[in-house]
């Protein structure tokens, strides 16, 4: 409605008038329904809806629009057409226009006797909008050369011609121009004037229309939220001043509608005594001698300390990490919007911002690389976050080399956590397993909780490991991404997957990556074997070296060029 009323100040097309007419009609219907069903309920939204809809005004405007605009004829004419009996001048013009064919036939009968017999038989009087009235003469042989000169036809002036018809002006045509005028253009101009008058009447009530649209939009949103809450078993969240996120059995509001079974997961950030065992990154000084990150698996309710405000989430590809990140952010936003949330229970601290590094919106017009966009998103989160913010980082640092990516990820996460009491609530997902394997995070003891998405690996009949994705959040860390397995699921050929697994295992073990021989490599190896055989059988002391040695070898020279 705001867009429609804004464009009304300049020009409205048929669809806009139809929308405006339907809006007022349905607004009256909605107000009547609420008055009958909820009039005495005391609901604020019901009272404001009834008050915001001026039934008499909307009925009057809607009827006025319906009386003026002929919607069916406008659709056929592809322009706004005014109904009959709205304007006497317009009705007179349209009456003349509807009789124009008969009028022009009479004029043609009067002009024909004044012209040569050969021309009079093909004469016709026509009307072109903006060009006026013309005498059209069709030559029987299609030869217009003799007719396209005003001296050849006395009293007429040549205007233009098509392939077989020539058009002329005569004094009688000029007289029609003066008497009837450009009647079609006059009709259109008069209809535009009437539509302008109608537009001004509607614009006088623009503020009332704006106000009604705002109230009905609020009502529609509340009804949609209420319907979703009832249909999908949402619960009322508890809002608190404490900067926490405490979600039991949370679900993604959209993802759960796209799968047969959705696995709900908990979220605990900054909660006091949440009663769940948590695993955290210990201080750097308590790392073991092997260089592995030290872990603390003490339950929060046993230590009396709050759950960490930051969570480091690991897990295999396809395990549901991104869905979980979106889920937490959406539940937080829905709670602040006044909606029930998809969870068994939820306590959400008041949040001033939800800052994310989740998706890179690439665009040629932006003139930014994907990695630069990621950096800008991370920088915005660091500069704009407060203790009441929620920061979600999904695989930040993946757009550059592993060493640089790991360094950036650790530095950003450390920057948040080392703020202490001013740390925002942070959930960061990563595939950089080296961070935990080599104890690269330098953060205070127990300030970062470790969680991972569970999977089950079991041998299959084919001799490979079968992986079951449980999509279940659990304390601890995962040290594998299973990218090759996911590639197999995605349909990459077995030869590609086998080679990828071979290279990955060699890199992890620090071994030399074997070269995959092609046909040329196989031919070279065969030639080398034969050359070795020749050398082994040749008696260098007694044999003719040129015949016995170099002769057999020369035929292999092209393979080694």
XYZ file of C-alpha atoms in Angstrom:
561
model
C 0.000 0.000 0.000
C 2.777 2.570 0.744
C 4.304 1.900 -2.691
C 0.907 2.140 -4.354
C 0.033 5.455 -2.710
C 3.480 6.854 -3.494
C 3.141 5.996 -7.177
C -0.404 7.419 -7.175
C 1.066 10.916 -6.978
C 2.407 10.377 -10.501
C 0.561 7.648 -12.377
C -1.463 4.543 -11.612
C -2.101 1.665 -13.971
C -5.151 -0.563 -14.001
C -3.610 -3.154 -11.662
C -2.915 -0.451 -9.044
C -6.530 0.742 -9.065
C -7.722 -2.845 -8.750
C -5.399 -3.386 -5.772
C -6.588 -0.197 -4.096
C -10.244 -1.132 -4.654
C -9.698 -4.641 -3.276
C -7.702 -3.322 -0.296
C -10.538 -1.088 0.875
C -13.148 -3.784 0.243
C -11.244 -6.428 2.220
C -10.294 -3.951 4.968
C -13.992 -3.368 5.601
C -14.589 -7.138 5.614
C -11.739 -7.726 8.095
C -12.990 -4.976 10.413
C -16.507 -6.433 10.330
C -15.194 -9.931 11.094
C -13.096 -8.736 14.037
C -15.952 -6.629 15.370
C -18.239 -9.663 15.397
C -15.679 -12.164 16.739
C -13.367 -10.126 19.000
C -15.178 -6.870 19.635
C -15.515 -7.455 23.380
C -12.281 -9.402 23.872
C -10.236 -6.411 24.987
C -7.372 -7.317 22.655
C -5.321 -4.287 21.712
C -4.836 -5.396 18.113
C -8.578 -6.023 17.723
C -9.470 -2.577 19.041
C -6.817 -0.812 16.930
C -7.935 -2.680 13.802
C -11.570 -1.699 14.286
C -10.583 1.912 14.953
C -8.209 2.112 11.980
C -10.803 1.109 9.348
C -13.239 3.971 8.550
C -15.962 1.773 7.137
C -18.134 4.559 5.727
C -15.179 6.309 4.041
C -13.789 3.125 2.521
C -17.204 2.064 1.260
C -17.669 5.475 -0.316
C -14.216 5.515 -1.956
C -14.492 1.924 -3.110
C -17.911 2.586 -4.630
C -16.621 5.766 -6.261
C -13.744 3.879 -7.889
C -16.091 1.145 -9.051
C -18.525 3.727 -10.494
C -15.829 5.552 -12.450
C -13.498 2.843 -13.802
C -14.712 0.233 -16.257
C -12.316 -2.536 -15.257
C -13.399 -5.020 -17.933
C -13.160 -2.525 -20.786
C -9.876 -1.143 -19.408
C -8.353 -4.606 -19.555
C -9.377 -4.974 -23.207
C -8.236 -1.474 -24.188
C -4.976 -1.750 -22.183
C -5.639 1.669 -20.661
C -7.957 3.192 -18.092
C -11.491 3.511 -19.454
C -14.234 5.508 -17.723
C -17.742 4.072 -17.412
C -20.784 5.680 -19.138
C -22.908 8.264 -17.289
C -19.910 9.622 -15.383
C -19.285 12.703 -17.553
C -21.649 14.182 -20.151
C -18.857 15.546 -22.337
C -17.120 12.171 -22.396
C -20.399 10.386 -23.180
C -21.008 12.780 -26.111
C -17.512 12.175 -27.498
C -17.883 8.417 -27.207
C -21.311 8.534 -28.875
C -19.835 10.413 -31.810
C -16.864 8.039 -31.952
C -19.179 4.999 -31.995
C -21.093 6.528 -34.940
C -17.926 7.584 -36.736
C -18.009 4.753 -39.258
C -21.486 5.732 -40.363
C -20.539 9.439 -40.529
C -17.463 8.749 -42.621
C -19.399 6.519 -45.008
C -21.804 9.423 -45.623
C -18.936 11.831 -46.263
C -17.344 9.351 -48.685
C -20.636 9.174 -50.624
C -20.633 12.991 -50.913
C -16.987 13.157 -52.073
C -17.146 10.319 -54.620
C -19.199 12.168 -57.323
C -16.590 14.944 -57.446
C -13.825 12.525 -58.493
C -13.120 10.609 -61.714
C -15.106 7.368 -62.012
C -11.995 5.114 -61.830
C -10.949 6.684 -58.552
C -14.396 7.100 -56.983
C -15.051 3.352 -57.058
C -12.136 2.684 -54.652
C -12.551 5.767 -52.452
C -12.960 5.576 -48.684
C -12.787 8.099 -45.850
C -10.782 6.988 -42.807
C -9.797 8.407 -39.446
C -6.323 8.153 -37.860
C -5.801 9.409 -34.303
C -3.562 12.493 -34.311
C -3.601 12.573 -38.136
C -7.263 13.329 -38.553
C -9.545 12.446 -41.471
C -8.151 11.310 -44.813
C -9.433 10.158 -48.202
C -8.023 6.713 -48.940
C -7.815 5.650 -52.577
C -6.867 2.112 -53.510
C -5.544 1.731 -57.055
C -6.975 -1.391 -58.692
C -3.656 -2.287 -60.345
C -1.507 -1.330 -57.340
C 0.275 1.315 -59.460
C 0.363 4.473 -57.339
C 2.814 6.406 -59.485
C 0.022 8.212 -61.313
C -1.843 9.036 -58.088
C 0.949 10.338 -55.866
C 0.859 13.865 -57.238
C -1.635 16.448 -55.999
C -1.893 17.926 -59.522
C -3.304 14.653 -60.824
C -6.382 14.775 -58.512
C -7.880 18.216 -58.455
C -8.782 19.655 -55.053
C -6.880 17.074 -53.008
C -3.419 17.180 -51.449
C -1.328 14.013 -51.271
C -0.290 13.049 -47.706
C 1.375 9.617 -47.809
C 0.935 6.150 -49.250
C 1.360 2.472 -48.463
C 2.053 -0.316 -50.935
C -1.417 -0.076 -52.480
C -3.285 2.854 -50.873
C -2.724 6.598 -51.230
C -4.050 9.084 -48.654
C -5.192 12.613 -49.416
C -6.566 15.674 -47.699
C -9.386 17.695 -49.197
C -11.350 20.695 -48.006
C -14.100 18.390 -46.739
C -11.502 16.512 -44.670
C -10.257 19.773 -43.134
C -13.861 20.598 -42.337
C -14.226 17.252 -40.517
C -11.056 18.055 -38.559
C -12.622 21.322 -37.433
C -16.052 19.909 -36.621
C -15.244 16.502 -35.116
C -11.635 17.087 -34.122
C -9.193 14.379 -33.108
C -11.988 12.568 -31.365
C -10.057 9.562 -30.035
C -7.385 11.780 -28.517
C -10.124 13.981 -27.051
C -11.693 10.905 -25.433
C -8.368 9.794 -23.945
C -7.582 13.304 -22.689
C -10.998 13.637 -21.060
C -10.642 10.239 -19.371
C -7.239 11.270 -18.058
C -8.807 14.398 -16.565
C -11.491 12.306 -14.856
C -8.893 9.855 -13.534
C -6.860 12.776 -12.211
C -9.919 14.009 -10.316
C -10.424 10.509 -8.886
C -6.746 10.314 -7.914
C -7.003 13.633 -6.064
C -10.018 12.359 -4.118
C -8.075 9.268 -3.027
C -4.930 11.259 -2.165
C -6.970 13.428 0.189
C -7.337 10.287 2.314
C -3.781 8.970 1.858
C -2.857 9.295 5.543
C -5.886 7.271 6.571
C -5.000 4.597 4.004
C -1.400 4.513 5.259
C -2.547 4.126 8.853
C -4.989 1.355 8.011
C -2.350 -0.477 5.980
C 0.118 -0.342 8.894
C -2.411 -1.710 11.386
C -3.592 -4.474 9.028
C 0.022 -5.406 8.275
C 0.667 -5.779 12.008
C -2.493 -7.874 12.314
C -1.433 -10.088 9.414
C 2.005 -10.641 10.950
C 0.517 -11.558 14.326
C -1.947 -13.946 12.717
C 0.846 -15.587 10.708
C 3.007 -15.981 13.830
C 0.079 -17.365 15.807
C -0.813 -19.847 13.076
C 2.801 -21.023 12.775
C 3.087 -21.389 16.559
C -0.063 -23.512 16.742
C 0.685 -25.587 13.646
C 4.362 -26.320 14.334
C 4.329 -26.597 18.141
C 6.276 -23.457 19.030
C 6.673 -22.271 22.630
C 6.690 -18.847 24.238
C 10.289 -17.768 24.922
C 11.398 -16.104 28.137
C 13.205 -12.808 27.640
C 15.810 -11.763 30.191
C 18.228 -8.936 30.813
C 21.067 -11.439 31.194
C 23.243 -11.887 28.049
C 22.499 -15.591 27.641
C 21.084 -18.069 25.158
C 19.447 -21.097 26.771
C 17.531 -23.222 24.259
C 16.221 -26.720 24.952
C 15.455 -28.911 21.932
C 15.716 -26.064 19.447
C 14.713 -26.584 15.824
C 15.278 -24.757 12.552
C 11.861 -23.251 11.612
C 12.282 -23.921 7.880
C 14.574 -26.951 7.732
C 12.241 -29.039 9.877
C 9.516 -28.559 7.253
C 11.765 -29.958 4.506
C 12.742 -33.274 6.114
C 10.788 -36.204 7.496
C 12.624 -36.181 10.837
C 14.437 -33.227 12.351
C 16.877 -33.709 15.229
C 16.428 -30.992 17.847
C 19.501 -29.651 19.668
C 20.236 -27.582 22.751
C 22.170 -24.315 22.960
C 23.759 -22.942 26.139
C 25.750 -19.713 25.988
C 26.544 -17.824 29.189
C 23.959 -19.748 31.254
C 24.462 -20.075 34.998
C 24.420 -23.708 36.146
C 22.827 -25.064 32.987
C 23.222 -28.611 34.314
C 24.904 -29.987 31.187
C 28.445 -31.323 30.959
C 30.515 -29.063 28.760
C 33.942 -29.445 27.259
C 36.088 -26.342 26.986
C 39.412 -25.182 25.643
C 41.802 -24.894 28.583
C 44.385 -22.195 29.022
C 47.418 -22.450 26.802
C 49.686 -23.059 29.782
C 47.837 -26.304 30.629
C 48.376 -27.936 27.252
C 49.979 -31.329 27.507
C 53.509 -32.121 26.479
C 52.400 -33.568 23.158
C 51.083 -30.199 22.093
C 47.442 -31.220 22.186
C 44.820 -28.785 23.449
C 43.935 -29.441 27.057
C 40.251 -30.027 27.690
C 37.984 -29.402 30.656
C 34.866 -31.572 30.777
C 33.496 -30.374 34.097
C 29.764 -29.768 34.224
C 28.701 -26.171 34.725
C 26.432 -26.965 37.648
C 29.258 -28.805 39.416
C 31.672 -25.881 39.260
C 29.019 -23.236 39.797
C 30.365 -21.344 36.813
C 28.402 -20.209 33.800
C 28.586 -21.976 30.479
C 31.082 -20.228 28.183
C 29.771 -17.357 26.089
C 31.669 -18.710 23.073
C 31.192 -22.065 21.349
C 33.628 -23.658 18.882
C 31.694 -26.085 16.695
C 33.386 -28.810 14.649
C 32.073 -31.725 12.650
C 32.083 -33.435 9.303
C 30.708 -31.927 6.145
C 26.981 -32.599 5.735
C 26.659 -33.042 9.516
C 24.365 -30.066 10.102
C 26.685 -27.360 11.463
C 25.362 -24.558 9.244
C 21.744 -25.484 9.962
C 22.522 -25.324 13.681
C 24.095 -21.868 13.363
C 21.106 -20.564 11.405
C 18.776 -22.178 13.934
C 20.238 -20.311 16.915
C 20.220 -16.971 15.071
C 16.636 -17.421 13.840
C 15.294 -18.403 17.257
C 16.934 -15.301 18.735
C 15.432 -13.054 16.065
C 11.977 -14.649 16.325
C 11.967 -14.170 20.086
C 12.758 -10.473 19.702
C 10.057 -10.108 17.045
C 7.458 -11.268 19.564
C 7.022 -14.716 18.051
C 6.873 -18.090 19.719
C 9.950 -20.153 18.859
C 10.582 -23.734 17.632
C 11.938 -25.289 20.835
C 10.879 -27.149 23.961
C 11.871 -24.073 25.985
C 13.964 -20.986 25.377
C 15.396 -18.202 27.501
C 16.897 -15.487 25.343
C 18.847 -12.506 26.637
C 17.981 -9.139 25.137
C 20.085 -8.836 21.985
C 21.005 -5.602 20.254
C 22.490 -7.138 17.095
C 22.843 -10.477 15.337
C 26.125 -10.254 13.417
C 26.999 -13.058 11.013
C 29.712 -14.339 8.737
C 27.608 -17.056 7.157
C 27.014 -16.355 3.490
C 28.997 -14.330 0.963
C 26.747 -12.473 -1.465
C 28.997 -12.343 -4.520
C 28.259 -9.681 -7.100
C 30.200 -8.366 -10.063
C 28.969 -4.863 -9.284
C 30.399 -5.057 -5.745
C 33.959 -5.336 -7.104
C 34.933 -7.461 -4.128
C 36.294 -10.974 -3.948
C 34.518 -13.603 -1.878
C 37.295 -13.536 0.700
C 37.173 -9.741 0.951
C 33.429 -9.903 1.591
C 34.094 -12.448 4.353
C 36.673 -10.131 5.902
C 34.288 -7.169 5.781
C 31.591 -9.213 7.517
C 34.017 -10.318 10.227
C 35.278 -6.761 10.666
C 31.707 -5.478 11.012
C 31.052 -8.100 13.710
C 34.169 -7.107 15.639
C 33.545 -3.348 15.453
C 29.798 -3.383 16.127
C 29.374 -6.169 18.675
C 28.612 -5.536 22.324
C 28.086 -7.844 25.333
C 24.437 -8.102 24.220
C 25.250 -9.147 20.638
C 25.083 -12.583 19.047
C 27.943 -13.336 16.638
C 27.733 -16.320 14.259
C 30.810 -17.326 12.233
C 30.543 -20.153 9.725
C 33.931 -21.358 8.455
C 35.566 -17.938 8.526
C 39.022 -17.979 6.900
C 38.340 -20.675 4.303
C 38.934 -18.346 1.333
C 42.718 -18.201 1.665
C 45.617 -20.529 2.481
C 45.178 -22.836 5.455
C 47.871 -21.101 7.493
C 46.428 -17.626 6.932
C 42.878 -18.864 7.464
C 43.761 -20.578 10.739
C 45.587 -17.475 11.921
C 42.682 -15.175 11.102
C 40.119 -17.506 12.665
C 42.091 -17.847 15.905
C 42.790 -14.117 16.103
C 39.131 -13.159 15.592
C 37.839 -15.717 18.115
C 40.503 -14.720 20.649
C 39.612 -11.052 20.187
C 36.006 -11.746 21.145
C 36.756 -14.079 24.055
C 39.509 -11.940 25.566
C 37.021 -9.133 26.124
C 36.030 -11.001 29.260
C 32.708 -9.811 30.639
C 32.217 -7.723 27.483
C 32.415 -10.766 25.203
C 29.349 -11.197 22.992
C 27.709 -14.575 22.610
C 29.708 -16.303 19.849
C 29.166 -19.504 17.896
C 31.961 -20.319 15.439
C 32.083 -23.380 13.183
C 35.297 -24.483 11.490
C 37.071 -27.311 9.666
C 40.490 -26.088 10.849
C 41.218 -29.087 13.084
C 44.803 -27.918 13.544
C 43.494 -25.256 15.938
C 42.697 -27.901 18.544
C 45.277 -30.476 17.509
C 48.133 -28.010 18.113
C 46.543 -25.877 20.842
C 46.566 -22.680 18.792
C 43.875 -20.804 20.736
C 45.190 -18.521 23.474
C 42.089 -17.898 25.568
C 41.311 -17.917 29.306
C 40.527 -21.254 30.907
C 36.987 -22.452 30.237
C 36.035 -19.463 28.057
C 35.331 -21.429 24.855
C 33.030 -24.442 24.842
C 33.699 -27.286 22.427
C 30.839 -28.986 20.601
C 30.588 -31.190 17.545
C 27.958 -32.816 15.363
C 27.916 -36.566 15.980
C 28.459 -39.187 13.315
C 28.827 -42.969 13.437
C 31.379 -44.778 11.291
C 31.079 -48.512 10.687
C 32.642 -50.913 8.160
C 30.503 -51.742 5.139
C 30.351 -54.822 2.961
C 32.305 -53.038 0.244
C 35.262 -52.641 2.606
C 34.843 -48.886 3.045
C 33.618 -47.062 6.127
C 29.910 -46.302 6.149
C 29.037 -42.999 7.795
C 25.737 -42.217 9.506
C 25.048 -38.546 10.145
C 23.127 -38.146 13.404
C 22.754 -34.318 13.208
C 23.044 -34.338 16.994
C 25.056 -31.776 18.944
C 27.385 -33.266 21.545
C 30.177 -31.948 23.788
C 33.723 -32.337 22.546
C 35.449 -31.996 19.241
C 35.575 -33.746 15.881
C 38.894 -34.099 14.105
C 37.705 -35.163 10.661
C 35.699 -33.529 7.909
C 34.989 -36.587 5.695
C 35.127 -34.442 2.585
C 35.944 -37.424 0.339
C 33.003 -39.393 1.719
C 30.703 -36.433 1.087
C 32.067 -36.158 -2.454
C 31.108 -39.794 -3.001
C 27.598 -39.061 -1.724
C 27.404 -36.049 -4.061
C 28.085 -38.323 -7.056
C 31.722 -37.703 -7.941
C 33.251 -40.671 -9.850
C 34.977 -43.378 -7.788
C 38.318 -42.748 -9.505
C 38.221 -39.124 -8.334
C 37.286 -40.118 -4.792
C 39.977 -42.821 -4.619
C 42.658 -40.410 -5.779
C 41.446 -37.726 -3.374
C 41.589 -40.188 -0.478
C 45.108 -41.254 -1.493
C 46.375 -37.674 -1.621
C 44.673 -36.753 1.665
C 46.189 -39.732 3.494
C 49.652 -38.914 2.168
C 49.367 -35.290 3.235
C 48.159 -36.256 6.722
C 50.992 -38.786 7.119
C 53.651 -36.513 5.616
C 54.446 -39.013 2.859
C 55.344 -38.286 -0.743
C 52.239 -38.156 -2.937
C 52.527 -40.873 -5.621
C 52.146 -39.822 -9.232
C 49.269 -41.397 -11.123
C 50.804 -42.787 -14.357
C 49.126 -42.020 -17.657
C 49.582 -43.884 -20.967
C 52.778 -41.991 -21.817
C 54.244 -42.756 -18.397
C 53.424 -46.444 -18.881
C 55.119 -46.431 -22.308
C 58.215 -44.782 -20.839
C 58.401 -47.373 -18.076
C 58.097 -50.182 -20.621
C 60.879 -48.593 -22.715
C 63.102 -48.221 -19.664
C 62.605 -51.899 -18.818
C 63.566 -52.931 -22.355
C 66.632 -50.666 -22.332
C 67.699 -52.171 -19.039
C 67.297 -55.636 -20.540
C 69.426 -54.636 -23.566
C 72.156 -53.282 -21.309
C 72.093 -56.401 -19.176
C 72.516 -58.699 -22.184
C 75.156 -56.639 -24.055
C 78.819 -57.614 -23.844
C 80.478 -54.196 -23.928
C 83.939 -55.664 -24.519
C 83.164 -57.751 -27.571
C 79.939 -56.445 -29.118
C 79.486 -53.823 -31.798
C 78.064 -51.081 -29.576
C 76.436 -49.170 -32.400
C 74.494 -52.203 -33.605
C 73.962 -54.102 -30.383
C 73.339 -51.190 -28.002
C 72.455 -47.862 -29.613
C 70.341 -49.385 -32.342
C 67.701 -50.847 -29.994
C 67.802 -47.743 -27.758
C 67.260 -45.125 -30.517
C 63.747 -46.332 -31.236
C 62.718 -45.179 -27.751
C 64.133 -41.641 -28.141
C 60.732 -40.001 -29.046
C 59.256 -41.137 -25.731
C 61.840 -39.119 -23.791
C 61.853 -35.926 -25.847
